[in-house]
Amino acid sequence: MIKTDFQIDGLDFGKNSDGLIPAIVQDADTLKVLMLGYVNREALEKTLESGKMTFFSRTRQCLWTKGETSGNWLTVSEIYSDCDNDTLLVKAVPAGPVCHEGTASCFKTEDSEGFIRRLQDIIRRRREERPEGSYTVRLFDKGTCKIAQKVGEEAVETVIEAVADNDSAMIYEASDLIYHLLVLLVHKGLSISDLEKELERRHK
């Protein structure tokens, strides 16, 4: 079910003469901005019903669901309206490249997401592509117990350096800890977003 913070009737589709409002699509996991499209009421209703992002094509003057020809669907998890109710922020999970040029995003920036999230994507690709000689692949091959053991070892080493007041060494060991934790999350089918949701729940 898609999480939203608005009622369709409360959105200002009439602000522009064409009845369209912009929808900014963001990767639900990495937070990378993927693309900008436009929706009318019908496109938004179809999106909410199907779970797949549907836009209104200003060129063809019809609805189009992202991925209907390429298979690179955008599976929507959350949609938020801005303060004026005339722009949407869509969080979605892409099934492949989003841009028609074959890139992950229509925006060619490298700083739209933190490196930890990019590292998470690299780890996922290691699991899928399994390059020869990869340490990450060897960890996946050894399974949950070995990966969890490495998380524990790095946590202990981080604590040791913190207690010793050795900041540079603590950063080094904490980086190892984060890396192995990411491997464990990916191995278990989880992500940084799952951690964020739990932390947000606690904060509320």
Short mmCIF file of C-alpha atoms in Angstrom, two decimals:
data_model
loop_
_atom_site.label_atom_id
_atom_site.label_comp_id
_atom_site.label_asym_id
_atom_site.label_seq_id
_atom_site.Cartn_x
_atom_site.Cartn_y
_atom_site.Cartn_z
CA MET A 1 0.00 0.00 0.00
CA ILE A 2 1.33 3.43 -0.94
CA LYS A 3 1.82 5.86 1.93
CA THR A 4 0.46 9.36 1.23
CA ASP A 5 -0.14 12.56 3.18
CA PHE A 6 -2.89 14.08 1.01
CA GLN A 7 -6.37 13.64 -0.39
CA ILE A 8 -6.61 13.80 -4.18
CA ASP A 9 -9.40 16.36 -3.94
CA GLY A 10 -7.07 18.60 -1.95
CA LEU A 11 -4.46 18.79 -4.72
CA ASP A 12 -4.42 21.89 -6.91
CA PHE A 13 -4.74 20.39 -10.39
CA GLY A 14 -6.37 23.62 -11.55
CA LYS A 15 -3.38 25.85 -10.88
CA ASN A 16 -2.14 25.28 -14.44
CA SER A 17 -4.42 25.38 -17.46
CA ASP A 18 -3.38 21.88 -18.53
CA GLY A 19 -4.49 20.34 -15.24
CA LEU A 20 -1.05 18.86 -14.58
CA ILE A 21 1.17 19.00 -11.52
CA PRO A 22 4.87 18.06 -11.42
CA ALA A 23 5.95 14.85 -9.72
CA ILE A 24 9.56 14.55 -8.58
CA VAL A 25 10.60 10.90 -8.35
CA GLN A 26 13.20 9.91 -5.77
CA ASP A 27 14.77 6.50 -5.21
CA ALA A 28 13.12 5.25 -2.02
CA ASP A 29 16.31 3.59 -0.89
CA THR A 30 19.21 5.80 -1.99
CA LEU A 31 17.22 9.08 -1.98
CA LYS A 32 18.75 9.89 -5.38
CA VAL A 33 16.50 12.13 -7.50
CA LEU A 34 15.59 10.04 -10.54
CA MET A 35 13.35 12.11 -12.78
CA LEU A 36 10.64 14.72 -13.11
CA GLY A 37 7.30 13.93 -14.71
CA TYR A 38 3.77 15.30 -14.71
CA VAL A 39 0.52 13.80 -13.49
CA ASN A 40 -3.13 14.66 -13.84
CA ARG A 41 -5.85 13.29 -11.58
CA GLU A 42 -6.31 10.16 -13.71
CA ALA A 43 -2.58 9.38 -13.76
CA LEU A 44 -2.33 9.77 -9.99
CA GLU A 45 -5.39 7.58 -9.41
CA LYS A 46 -3.88 4.87 -11.63
CA THR A 47 -0.59 5.13 -9.75
CA LEU A 48 -2.32 4.69 -6.40
CA GLU A 49 -4.33 1.76 -7.73
CA SER A 50 -1.54 -0.12 -9.51
CA GLY A 51 1.48 0.78 -7.38
CA LYS A 52 3.41 1.59 -10.57
CA MET A 53 4.26 5.22 -11.37
CA THR A 54 2.02 6.57 -14.11
CA PHE A 55 2.47 9.97 -15.72
CA PHE A 56 0.65 12.08 -18.27
CA SER A 57 2.72 12.53 -21.42
CA ARG A 58 2.57 16.14 -22.58
CA THR A 59 3.99 15.09 -25.94
CA ARG A 60 1.58 12.26 -26.69
CA GLN A 61 -1.28 13.67 -24.63
CA CYS A 62 -2.03 10.38 -22.91
CA LEU A 63 -1.24 8.39 -19.78
CA TRP A 64 1.94 6.33 -19.70
CA THR A 65 3.21 4.01 -17.02
CA LYS A 66 6.96 4.14 -16.59
CA GLY A 67 8.38 0.78 -17.68
CA GLU A 68 5.44 -0.36 -19.83
CA THR A 69 7.79 -0.82 -22.79
CA SER A 70 11.21 -1.21 -21.13
CA GLY A 71 10.20 -3.17 -18.05
CA ASN A 72 12.00 -0.59 -15.89
CA TRP A 73 9.04 0.01 -13.61
CA LEU A 74 8.96 2.49 -10.76
CA THR A 75 7.25 0.74 -7.86
CA VAL A 76 5.90 3.49 -5.63
CA SER A 77 6.13 3.30 -1.85
CA GLU A 78 5.32 6.86 -0.75
CA ILE A 79 3.89 10.06 -2.24
CA TYR A 80 3.92 13.45 -0.51
CA SER A 81 2.42 16.80 -1.47
CA ASP A 82 4.26 20.08 -0.98
CA CYS A 83 2.96 22.94 1.16
CA ASP A 84 0.97 24.45 -1.75
CA ASN A 85 -0.54 21.12 -2.80
CA ASP A 86 0.66 21.63 -6.37
CA THR A 87 3.81 19.44 -6.50
CA LEU A 88 4.37 15.82 -5.54
CA LEU A 89 7.41 14.01 -4.18
CA VAL A 90 7.29 10.34 -5.13
CA LYS A 91 9.49 7.73 -3.47
CA ALA A 92 9.84 4.66 -5.65
CA VAL A 93 11.96 1.57 -6.19
CA PRO A 94 13.32 1.46 -9.76
CA ALA A 95 13.47 -1.90 -11.55
CA GLY A 96 16.26 -0.67 -13.84
CA PRO A 97 17.65 2.48 -15.45
CA VAL A 98 15.20 5.37 -15.25
CA CYS A 99 16.56 7.66 -17.95
CA HIS A 100 15.95 6.84 -21.64
CA GLU A 101 19.73 7.19 -22.07
CA GLY A 102 20.20 4.10 -19.91
CA THR A 103 21.40 5.84 -16.74
CA ALA A 104 20.01 5.43 -13.24
CA SER A 105 18.82 9.04 -13.13
CA CYS A 106 17.89 11.74 -15.61
CA PHE A 107 20.14 14.06 -13.59
CA LYS A 108 23.86 13.59 -14.09
CA THR A 109 25.06 14.38 -10.58
CA GLU A 110 27.19 12.30 -8.24
CA ASP A 111 26.35 14.12 -5.03
CA SER A 112 22.59 13.63 -4.85
CA GLU A 113 23.06 10.76 -2.42
CA GLY A 114 25.51 10.04 0.36
CA PHE A 115 28.44 7.72 -0.27
CA ILE A 116 27.15 5.19 2.25
CA ARG A 117 24.05 4.73 0.12
CA ARG A 118 26.18 4.44 -3.02
CA LEU A 119 28.29 1.85 -1.22
CA GLN A 120 25.10 -0.04 -0.42
CA ASP A 121 24.30 -0.11 -4.14
CA ILE A 122 27.81 -1.33 -4.94
CA ILE A 123 27.38 -4.15 -2.42
CA ARG A 124 24.08 -5.10 -4.02
CA ARG A 125 25.71 -5.22 -7.44
CA ARG A 126 28.48 -7.43 -6.05
CA ARG A 127 25.81 -9.87 -4.87
CA GLU A 128 24.11 -9.87 -8.26
CA GLU A 129 27.13 -9.72 -10.60
CA ARG A 130 29.49 -11.78 -8.40
CA PRO A 131 32.83 -10.54 -9.82
CA GLU A 132 35.72 -12.95 -9.36
CA GLY A 133 38.05 -12.16 -6.46
CA SER A 134 35.59 -9.87 -4.67
CA TYR A 135 35.85 -9.88 -0.86
CA THR A 136 32.17 -8.91 -0.68
CA VAL A 137 31.20 -11.93 -2.78
CA ARG A 138 33.23 -14.20 -0.48
CA LEU A 139 31.31 -12.82 2.49
CA PHE A 140 27.98 -13.53 0.80
CA ASP A 141 29.16 -17.06 0.03
CA LYS A 142 29.99 -17.69 3.70
CA GLY A 143 26.49 -16.72 4.81
CA THR A 144 24.78 -14.99 7.71
CA CYS A 145 26.88 -16.37 10.58
CA LYS A 146 30.21 -15.29 9.09
CA ILE A 147 28.95 -11.85 8.09
CA ALA A 148 27.39 -11.30 11.53
CA GLN A 149 30.66 -12.44 13.14
CA LYS A 150 32.56 -9.80 11.15
CA VAL A 151 30.07 -7.12 12.28
CA GLY A 152 30.71 -8.15 15.88
CA GLU A 153 34.49 -8.14 15.45
CA GLU A 154 34.51 -4.68 13.90
CA ALA A 155 32.18 -3.36 16.60
CA VAL A 156 34.56 -4.58 19.32
CA GLU A 157 37.57 -3.05 17.53
CA THR A 158 35.69 0.26 17.21
CA VAL A 159 34.96 0.26 20.93
CA ILE A 160 38.59 -0.55 21.79
CA GLU A 161 39.89 2.41 19.78
CA ALA A 162 37.22 4.72 21.19
CA VAL A 163 38.16 3.80 24.77
CA ALA A 164 41.83 4.27 23.88
CA ASP A 165 40.93 7.78 22.68
CA ASN A 166 42.47 7.02 19.26
CA ASP A 167 40.10 8.90 16.99
CA SER A 168 41.76 8.13 13.67
CA ALA A 169 41.88 4.41 14.41
CA MET A 170 38.29 4.52 15.66
CA ILE A 171 37.15 6.06 12.37
CA TYR A 172 39.02 3.34 10.48
CA GLU A 173 37.43 0.54 12.50
CA ALA A 174 33.99 2.19 12.45
CA SER A 175 34.22 2.34 8.65
CA ASP A 176 34.87 -1.41 8.62
CA LEU A 177 31.88 -1.81 10.93
CA ILE A 178 29.57 0.16 8.64
CA TYR A 179 30.74 -1.75 5.56
CA HIS A 180 30.14 -5.16 7.14
CA LEU A 181 26.80 -4.00 8.54
CA LEU A 182 25.75 -2.97 5.01
CA VAL A 183 26.77 -6.40 3.72
CA LEU A 184 24.66 -8.01 6.44
CA LEU A 185 21.66 -5.81 5.63
CA VAL A 186 21.88 -6.58 1.90
CA HIS A 187 22.35 -10.29 2.65
CA LYS A 188 19.16 -10.23 4.72
CA GLY A 189 17.23 -8.29 2.06
CA LEU A 190 17.19 -5.13 4.15
CA SER A 191 18.57 -1.63 3.67
CA ILE A 192 19.52 1.66 5.27
CA SER A 193 15.95 2.79 4.74
CA ASP A 194 14.76 0.09 7.13
CA LEU A 195 17.08 1.48 9.80
CA GLU A 196 15.82 5.01 9.15
CA LYS A 197 12.19 3.91 9.49
CA GLU A 198 12.90 2.27 12.83
CA LEU A 199 14.81 5.31 14.11
CA GLU A 200 12.01 7.59 12.95
CA ARG A 201 9.47 5.40 14.71
CA ARG A 202 11.43 5.67 17.93
CA HIS A 203 11.76 9.44 17.57
CA LYS A 204 8.01 9.85 17.19
#
